[in-house]
C-alpha atoms as a PDB file:
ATOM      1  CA  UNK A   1      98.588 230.374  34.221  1.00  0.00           C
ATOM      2  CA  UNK A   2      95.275 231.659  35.280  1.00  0.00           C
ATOM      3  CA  UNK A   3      93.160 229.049  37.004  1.00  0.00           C
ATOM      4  CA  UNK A   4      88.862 229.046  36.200  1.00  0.00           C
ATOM      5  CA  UNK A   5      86.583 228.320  39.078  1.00  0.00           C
ATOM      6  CA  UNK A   6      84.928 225.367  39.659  1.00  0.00           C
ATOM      7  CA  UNK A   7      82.071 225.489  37.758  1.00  0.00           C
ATOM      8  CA  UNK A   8      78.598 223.912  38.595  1.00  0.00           C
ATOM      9  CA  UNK A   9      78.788 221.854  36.074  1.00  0.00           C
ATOM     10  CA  UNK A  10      82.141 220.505  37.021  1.00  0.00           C
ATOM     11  CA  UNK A  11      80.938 220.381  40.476  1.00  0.00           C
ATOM     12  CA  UNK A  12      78.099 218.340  39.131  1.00  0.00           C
ATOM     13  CA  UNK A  13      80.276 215.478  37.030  1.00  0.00           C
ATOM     14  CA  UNK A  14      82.736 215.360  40.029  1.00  0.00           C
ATOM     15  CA  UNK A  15      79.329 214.240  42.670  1.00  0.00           C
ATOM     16  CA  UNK A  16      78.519 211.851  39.655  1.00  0.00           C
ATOM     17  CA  UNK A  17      81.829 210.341  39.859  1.00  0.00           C
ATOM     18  CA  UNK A  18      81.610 209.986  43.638  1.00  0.00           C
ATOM     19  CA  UNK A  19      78.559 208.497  43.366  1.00  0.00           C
ATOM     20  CA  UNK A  20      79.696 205.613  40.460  1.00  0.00           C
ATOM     21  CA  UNK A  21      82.676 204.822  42.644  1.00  0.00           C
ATOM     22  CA  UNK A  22      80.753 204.138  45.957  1.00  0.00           C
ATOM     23  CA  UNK A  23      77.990 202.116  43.635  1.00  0.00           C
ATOM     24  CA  UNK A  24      80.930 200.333  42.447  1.00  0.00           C
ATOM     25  CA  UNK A  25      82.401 199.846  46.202  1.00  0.00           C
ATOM     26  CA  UNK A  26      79.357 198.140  47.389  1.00  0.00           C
ATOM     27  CA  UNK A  27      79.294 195.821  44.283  1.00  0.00           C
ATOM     28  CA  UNK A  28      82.537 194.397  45.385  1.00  0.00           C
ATOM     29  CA  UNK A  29      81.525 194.446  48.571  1.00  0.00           C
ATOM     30  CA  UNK A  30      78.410 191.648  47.640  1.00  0.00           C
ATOM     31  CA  UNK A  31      81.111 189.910  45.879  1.00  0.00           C
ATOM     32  CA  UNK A  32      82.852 188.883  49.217  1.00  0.00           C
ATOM     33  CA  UNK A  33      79.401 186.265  49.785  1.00  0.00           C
ATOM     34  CA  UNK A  34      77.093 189.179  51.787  1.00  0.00           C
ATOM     35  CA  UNK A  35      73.407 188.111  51.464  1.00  0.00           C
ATOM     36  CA  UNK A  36      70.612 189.541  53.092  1.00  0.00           C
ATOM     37  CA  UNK A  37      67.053 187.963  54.302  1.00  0.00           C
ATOM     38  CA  UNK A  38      63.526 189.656  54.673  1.00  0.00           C
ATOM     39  CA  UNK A  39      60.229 189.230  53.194  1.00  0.00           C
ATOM     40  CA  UNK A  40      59.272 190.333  49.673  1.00  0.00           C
ATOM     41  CA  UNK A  41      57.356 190.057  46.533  1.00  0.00           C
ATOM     42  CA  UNK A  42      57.186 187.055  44.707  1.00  0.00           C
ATOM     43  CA  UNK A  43      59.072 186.631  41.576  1.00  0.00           C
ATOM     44  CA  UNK A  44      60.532 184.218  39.125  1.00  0.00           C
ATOM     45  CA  UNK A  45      56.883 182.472  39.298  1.00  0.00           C
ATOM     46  CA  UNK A  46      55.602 181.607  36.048  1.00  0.00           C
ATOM     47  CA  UNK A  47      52.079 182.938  35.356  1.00  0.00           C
ATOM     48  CA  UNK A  48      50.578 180.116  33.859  1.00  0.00           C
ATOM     49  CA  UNK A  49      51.700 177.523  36.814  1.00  0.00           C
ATOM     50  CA  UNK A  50      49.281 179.927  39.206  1.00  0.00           C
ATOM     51  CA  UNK A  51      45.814 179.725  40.400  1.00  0.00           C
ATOM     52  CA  UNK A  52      43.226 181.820  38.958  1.00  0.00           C
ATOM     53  CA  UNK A  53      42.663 183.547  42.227  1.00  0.00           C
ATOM     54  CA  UNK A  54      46.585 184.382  42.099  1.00  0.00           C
ATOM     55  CA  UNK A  55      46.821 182.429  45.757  1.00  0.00           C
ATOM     56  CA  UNK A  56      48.888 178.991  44.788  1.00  0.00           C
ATOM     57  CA  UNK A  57      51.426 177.950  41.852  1.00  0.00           C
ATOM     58  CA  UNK A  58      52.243 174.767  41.268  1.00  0.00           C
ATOM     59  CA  UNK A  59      55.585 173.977  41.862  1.00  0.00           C
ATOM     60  CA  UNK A  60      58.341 174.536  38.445  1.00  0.00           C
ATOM     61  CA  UNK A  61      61.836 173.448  37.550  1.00  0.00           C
ATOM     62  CA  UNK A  62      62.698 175.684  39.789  1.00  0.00           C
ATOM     63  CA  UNK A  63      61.691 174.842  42.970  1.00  0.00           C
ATOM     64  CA  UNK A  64      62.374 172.500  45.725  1.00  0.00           C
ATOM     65  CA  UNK A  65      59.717 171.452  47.582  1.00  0.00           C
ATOM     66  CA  UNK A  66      60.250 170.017  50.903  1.00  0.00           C
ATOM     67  CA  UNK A  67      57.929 169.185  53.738  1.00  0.00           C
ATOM     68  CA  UNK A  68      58.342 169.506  57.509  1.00  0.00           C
ATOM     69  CA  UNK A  69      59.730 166.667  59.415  1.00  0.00           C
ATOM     70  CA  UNK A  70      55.926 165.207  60.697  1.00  0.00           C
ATOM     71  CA  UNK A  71      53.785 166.925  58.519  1.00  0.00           C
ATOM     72  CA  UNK A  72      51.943 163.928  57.009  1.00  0.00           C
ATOM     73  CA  UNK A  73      48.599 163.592  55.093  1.00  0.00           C
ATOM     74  CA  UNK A  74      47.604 160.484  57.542  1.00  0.00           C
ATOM     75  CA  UNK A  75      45.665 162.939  59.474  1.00  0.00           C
ATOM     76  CA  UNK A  76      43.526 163.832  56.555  1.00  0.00           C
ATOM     77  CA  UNK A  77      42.440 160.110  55.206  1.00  0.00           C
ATOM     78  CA  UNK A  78      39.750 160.222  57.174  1.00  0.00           C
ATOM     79  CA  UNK A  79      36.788 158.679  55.497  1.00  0.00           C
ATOM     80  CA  UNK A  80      34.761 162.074  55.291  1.00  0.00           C
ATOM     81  CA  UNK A  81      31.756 160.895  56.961  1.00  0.00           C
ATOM     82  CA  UNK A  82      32.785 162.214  60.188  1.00  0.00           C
ATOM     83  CA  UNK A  83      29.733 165.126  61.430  1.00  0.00           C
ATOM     84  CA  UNK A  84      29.824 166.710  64.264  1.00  0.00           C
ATOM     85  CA  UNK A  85      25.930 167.944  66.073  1.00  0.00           C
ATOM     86  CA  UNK A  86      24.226 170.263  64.813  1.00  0.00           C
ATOM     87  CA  UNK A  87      23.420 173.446  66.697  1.00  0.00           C
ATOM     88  CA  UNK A  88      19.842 174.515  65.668  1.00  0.00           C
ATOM     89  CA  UNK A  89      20.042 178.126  65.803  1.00  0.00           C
ATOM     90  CA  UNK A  90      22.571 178.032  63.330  1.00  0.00           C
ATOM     91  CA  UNK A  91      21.169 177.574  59.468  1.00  0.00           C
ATOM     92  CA  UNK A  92      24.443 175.992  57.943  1.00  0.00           C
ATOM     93  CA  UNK A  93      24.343 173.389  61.248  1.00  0.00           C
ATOM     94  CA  UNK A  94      22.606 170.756  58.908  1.00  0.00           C
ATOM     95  CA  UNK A  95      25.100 170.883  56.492  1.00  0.00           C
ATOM     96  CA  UNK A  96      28.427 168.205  56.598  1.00  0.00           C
ATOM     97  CA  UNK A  97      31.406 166.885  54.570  1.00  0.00           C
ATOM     98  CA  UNK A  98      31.821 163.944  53.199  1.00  0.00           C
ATOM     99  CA  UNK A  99      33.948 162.087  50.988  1.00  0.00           C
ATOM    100  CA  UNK A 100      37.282 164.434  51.653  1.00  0.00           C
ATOM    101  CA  UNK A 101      40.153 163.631  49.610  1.00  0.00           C
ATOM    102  CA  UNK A 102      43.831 164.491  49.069  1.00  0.00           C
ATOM    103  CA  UNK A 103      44.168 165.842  45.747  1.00  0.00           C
ATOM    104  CA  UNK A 104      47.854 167.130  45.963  1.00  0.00           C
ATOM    105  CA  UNK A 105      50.322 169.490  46.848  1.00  0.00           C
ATOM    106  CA  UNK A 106      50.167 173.486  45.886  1.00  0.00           C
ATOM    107  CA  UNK A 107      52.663 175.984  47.242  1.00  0.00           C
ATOM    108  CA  UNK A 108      51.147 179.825  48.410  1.00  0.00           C
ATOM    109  CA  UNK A 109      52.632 182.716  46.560  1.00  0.00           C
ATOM    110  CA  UNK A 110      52.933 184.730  50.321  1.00  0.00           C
ATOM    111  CA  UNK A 111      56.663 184.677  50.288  1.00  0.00           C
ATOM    112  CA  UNK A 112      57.325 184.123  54.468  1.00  0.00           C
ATOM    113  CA  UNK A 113      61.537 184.341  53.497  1.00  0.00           C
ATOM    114  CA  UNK A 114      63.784 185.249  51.175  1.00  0.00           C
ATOM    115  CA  UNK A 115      67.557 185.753  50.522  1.00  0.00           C
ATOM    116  CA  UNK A 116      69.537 187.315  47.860  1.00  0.00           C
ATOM    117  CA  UNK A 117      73.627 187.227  47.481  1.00  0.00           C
ATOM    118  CA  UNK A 118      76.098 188.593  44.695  1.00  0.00           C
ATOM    119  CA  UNK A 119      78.350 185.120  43.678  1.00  0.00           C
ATOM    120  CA  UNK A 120      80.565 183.882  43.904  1.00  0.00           C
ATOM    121  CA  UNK A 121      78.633 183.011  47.239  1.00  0.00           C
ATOM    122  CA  UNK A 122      76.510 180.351  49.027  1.00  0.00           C
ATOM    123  CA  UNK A 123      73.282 181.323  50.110  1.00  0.00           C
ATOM    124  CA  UNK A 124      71.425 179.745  52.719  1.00  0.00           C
ATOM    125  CA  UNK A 125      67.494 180.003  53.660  1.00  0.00           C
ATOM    126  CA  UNK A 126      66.641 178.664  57.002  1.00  0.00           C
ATOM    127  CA  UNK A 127      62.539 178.627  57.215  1.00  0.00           C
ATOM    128  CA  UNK A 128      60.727 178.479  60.620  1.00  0.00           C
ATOM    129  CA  UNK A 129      57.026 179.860  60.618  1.00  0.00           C
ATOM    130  CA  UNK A 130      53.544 179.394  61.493  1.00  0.00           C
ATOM    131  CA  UNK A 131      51.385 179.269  58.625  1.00  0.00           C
ATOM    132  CA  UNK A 132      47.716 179.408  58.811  1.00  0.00           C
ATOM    133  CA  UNK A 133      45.038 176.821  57.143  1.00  0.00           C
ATOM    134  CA  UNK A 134      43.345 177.772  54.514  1.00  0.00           C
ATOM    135  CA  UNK A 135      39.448 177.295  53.158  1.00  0.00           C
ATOM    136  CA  UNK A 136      37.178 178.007  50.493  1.00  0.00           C
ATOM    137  CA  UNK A 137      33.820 177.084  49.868  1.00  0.00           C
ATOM    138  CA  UNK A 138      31.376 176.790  47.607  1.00  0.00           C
ATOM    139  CA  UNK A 139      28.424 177.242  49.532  1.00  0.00           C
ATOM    140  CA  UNK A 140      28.047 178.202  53.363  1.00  0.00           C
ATOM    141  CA  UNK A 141      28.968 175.962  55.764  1.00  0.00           C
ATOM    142  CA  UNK A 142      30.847 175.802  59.807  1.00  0.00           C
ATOM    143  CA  UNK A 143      34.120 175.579  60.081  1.00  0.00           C
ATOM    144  CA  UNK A 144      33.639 172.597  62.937  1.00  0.00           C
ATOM    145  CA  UNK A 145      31.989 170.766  59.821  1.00  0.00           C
ATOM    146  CA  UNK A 146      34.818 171.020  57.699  1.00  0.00           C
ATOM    147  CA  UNK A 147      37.813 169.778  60.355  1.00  0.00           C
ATOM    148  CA  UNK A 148      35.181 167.139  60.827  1.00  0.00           C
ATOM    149  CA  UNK A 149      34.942 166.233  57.672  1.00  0.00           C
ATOM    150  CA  UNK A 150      38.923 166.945  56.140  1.00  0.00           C
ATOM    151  CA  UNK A 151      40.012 164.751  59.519  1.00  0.00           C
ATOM    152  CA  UNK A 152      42.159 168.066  60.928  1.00  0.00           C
ATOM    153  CA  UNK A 153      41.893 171.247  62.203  1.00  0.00           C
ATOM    154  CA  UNK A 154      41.338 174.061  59.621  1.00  0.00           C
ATOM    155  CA  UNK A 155      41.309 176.768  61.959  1.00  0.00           C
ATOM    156  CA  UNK A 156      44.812 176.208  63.038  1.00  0.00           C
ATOM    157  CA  UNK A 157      48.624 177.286  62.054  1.00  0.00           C
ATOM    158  CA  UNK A 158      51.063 175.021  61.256  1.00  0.00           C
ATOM    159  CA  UNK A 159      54.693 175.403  61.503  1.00  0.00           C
ATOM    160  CA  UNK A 160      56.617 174.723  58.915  1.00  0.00           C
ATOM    161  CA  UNK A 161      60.574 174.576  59.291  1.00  0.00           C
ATOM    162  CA  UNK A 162      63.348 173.446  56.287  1.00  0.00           C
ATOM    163  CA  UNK A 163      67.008 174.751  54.916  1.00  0.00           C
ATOM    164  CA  UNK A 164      67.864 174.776  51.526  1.00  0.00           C
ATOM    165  CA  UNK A 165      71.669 176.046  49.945  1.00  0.00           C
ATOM    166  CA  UNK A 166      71.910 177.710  46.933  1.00  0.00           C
ATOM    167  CA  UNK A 167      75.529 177.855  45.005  1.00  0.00           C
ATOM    168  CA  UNK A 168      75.516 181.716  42.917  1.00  0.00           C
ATOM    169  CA  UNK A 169      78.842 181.641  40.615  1.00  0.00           C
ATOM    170  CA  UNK A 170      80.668 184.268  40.346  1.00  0.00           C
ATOM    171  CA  UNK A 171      79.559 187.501  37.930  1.00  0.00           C
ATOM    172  CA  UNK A 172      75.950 186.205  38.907  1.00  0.00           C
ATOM    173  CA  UNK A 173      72.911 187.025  41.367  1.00  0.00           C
ATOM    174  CA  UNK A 174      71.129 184.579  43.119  1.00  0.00           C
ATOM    175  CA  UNK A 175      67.731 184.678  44.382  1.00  0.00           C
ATOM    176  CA  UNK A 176      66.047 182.029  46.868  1.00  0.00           C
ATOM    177  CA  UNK A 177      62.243 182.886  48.356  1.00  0.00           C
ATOM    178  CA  UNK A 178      60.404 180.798  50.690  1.00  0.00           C
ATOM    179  CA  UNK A 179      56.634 179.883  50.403  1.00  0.00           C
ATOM    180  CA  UNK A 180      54.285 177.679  52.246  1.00  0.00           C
ATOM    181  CA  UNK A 181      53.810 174.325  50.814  1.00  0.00           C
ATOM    182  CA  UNK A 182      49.895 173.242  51.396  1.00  0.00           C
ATOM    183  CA  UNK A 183      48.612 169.386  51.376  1.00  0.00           C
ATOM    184  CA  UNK A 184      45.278 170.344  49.044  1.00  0.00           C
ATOM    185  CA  UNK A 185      42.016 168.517  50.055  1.00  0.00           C
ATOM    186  CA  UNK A 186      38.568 168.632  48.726  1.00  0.00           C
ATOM    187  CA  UNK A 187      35.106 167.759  50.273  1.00  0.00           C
ATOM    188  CA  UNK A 188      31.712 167.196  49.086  1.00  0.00           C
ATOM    189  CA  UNK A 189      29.297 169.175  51.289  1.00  0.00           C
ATOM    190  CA  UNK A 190      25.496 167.345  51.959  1.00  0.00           C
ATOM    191  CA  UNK A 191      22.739 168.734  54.144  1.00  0.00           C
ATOM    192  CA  UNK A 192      19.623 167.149  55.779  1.00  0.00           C
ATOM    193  CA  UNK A 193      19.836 166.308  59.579  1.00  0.00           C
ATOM    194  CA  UNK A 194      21.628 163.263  59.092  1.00  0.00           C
ATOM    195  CA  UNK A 195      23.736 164.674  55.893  1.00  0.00           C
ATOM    196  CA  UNK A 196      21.641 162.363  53.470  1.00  0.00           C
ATOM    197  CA  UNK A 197      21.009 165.268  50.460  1.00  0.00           C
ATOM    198  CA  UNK A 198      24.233 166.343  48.407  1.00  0.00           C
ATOM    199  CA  UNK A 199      24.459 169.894  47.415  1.00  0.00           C
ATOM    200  CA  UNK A 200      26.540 169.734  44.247  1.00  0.00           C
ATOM    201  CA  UNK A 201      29.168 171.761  46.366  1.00  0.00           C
ATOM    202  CA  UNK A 202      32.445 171.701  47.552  1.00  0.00           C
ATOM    203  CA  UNK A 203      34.738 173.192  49.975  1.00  0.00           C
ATOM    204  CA  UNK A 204      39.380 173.215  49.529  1.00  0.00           C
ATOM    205  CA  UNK A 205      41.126 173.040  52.449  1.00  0.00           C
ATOM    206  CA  UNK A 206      45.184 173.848  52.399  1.00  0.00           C
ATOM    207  CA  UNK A 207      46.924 172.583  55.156  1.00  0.00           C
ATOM    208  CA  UNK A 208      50.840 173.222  55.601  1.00  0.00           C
ATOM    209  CA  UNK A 209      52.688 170.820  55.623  1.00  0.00           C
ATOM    210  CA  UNK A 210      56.300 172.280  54.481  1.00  0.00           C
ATOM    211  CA  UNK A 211      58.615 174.872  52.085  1.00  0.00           C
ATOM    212  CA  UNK A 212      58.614 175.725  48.697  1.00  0.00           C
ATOM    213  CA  UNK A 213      62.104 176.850  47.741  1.00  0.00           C
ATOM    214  CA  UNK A 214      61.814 179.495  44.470  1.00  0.00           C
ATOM    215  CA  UNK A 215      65.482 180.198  43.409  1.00  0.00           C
ATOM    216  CA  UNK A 216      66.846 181.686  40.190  1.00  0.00           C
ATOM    217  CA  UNK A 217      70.140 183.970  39.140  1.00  0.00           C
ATOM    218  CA  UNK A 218      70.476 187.161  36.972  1.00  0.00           C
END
């Protein structure tokens, strides 16, 4: 019997083959419970639950939202009356917060974690970061005005630390991220040397306080 060569395109199906079986290798490799954890993109957030700046979603069915062992809001209730002196070269000096509130809780879409697992397999997220504050503003104004005002520090990172465990059956994917959960405040800003004139404006400031757990399967 006379034998052909090996053809290219024989040569071609047989690396295709090679290549199926080592895909299909590493799938039942993920099966034994590996998981992995870095930083990524953020998915599985639904686009109407964020903000219009694309910053903050409000937590979903979805997600578990834990704070920080003693992160607490008591250090915002100040009554926002609070000013601190005003440096006269400065033009925003004369400018203060009052009246700062808690208005809720918001979680950043920065994921600072994440972990993903073929089931059946138990994945587990341990979070421990420094996040930093956030502001915005409305209209110009110090930064030593607004801690005065808010009753904390905006120009500081907080750490944040929390665990979650997330069961993935088997045949599925599972999918946890991480994201910093923010205590949201907001200020009225007045001006005059004594802060007697209100502006109409207002400055947000996001302080962390814990985790927001995103987790999902495909």
């Amino acid at each position: 019997m006379k034998h052909e060569p090996f053809s290219p395109r024989r040569r071609k199906i047989a690396i295709t083959l090679a290549i199926a079986g080592a895909s299909v290798a590493m799938t039942a490799a993920a099966g034994s419970g590996v998981s992995y954890a870095s930083e990524g993109k953020p998915e599985g957030i639904p686009e109407a639950s964020m903000s219009a700046d694309g910053q903050f979603f409000k937590p979903g069915s979805t997600t578990i939202v834990k704070v920080t062992a003693g992160q607490t809001d008591s250090e915002g209730k100040r009554n926002g009356s609070v000013l601190v002196s005003p440096a006269p070269a400065d033009a925003t000096a004369f400018r203060f917060v009052k009246n700062a509130r808690r208005v809720g809780q918001s979680c950043g879409t920065n994921v600072i974690q994440q972990t993903s697992g073929q089931g059946k397999t138990t994945l587990v997220l341990t979070v421990e970061k420094k996040v930093d504050s956030t502001v915005k503003k409305e209209i110009s104004i110090g930064v030593g005005s607004i801690s005065a005002g808010m009753g904390w520090d905006v120009t500081k990172s907080y750490g944040v630390s929390n665990q979650t465990r997330y069961e993935v059956p088997r045949g599925k994917f599972g999918t946890v991220q991480a994201f910093p959960l923010y205590e949201q405040y907001i200020g009225e800003v007045w001006e005059g040397v004594s802060g007697a004139f209100p502006t109409g404006k207002r400055v947000f400031a996001y302080k962390p306080v814990g985790v927001c757990f995103n987790q999902w399967l495909k």
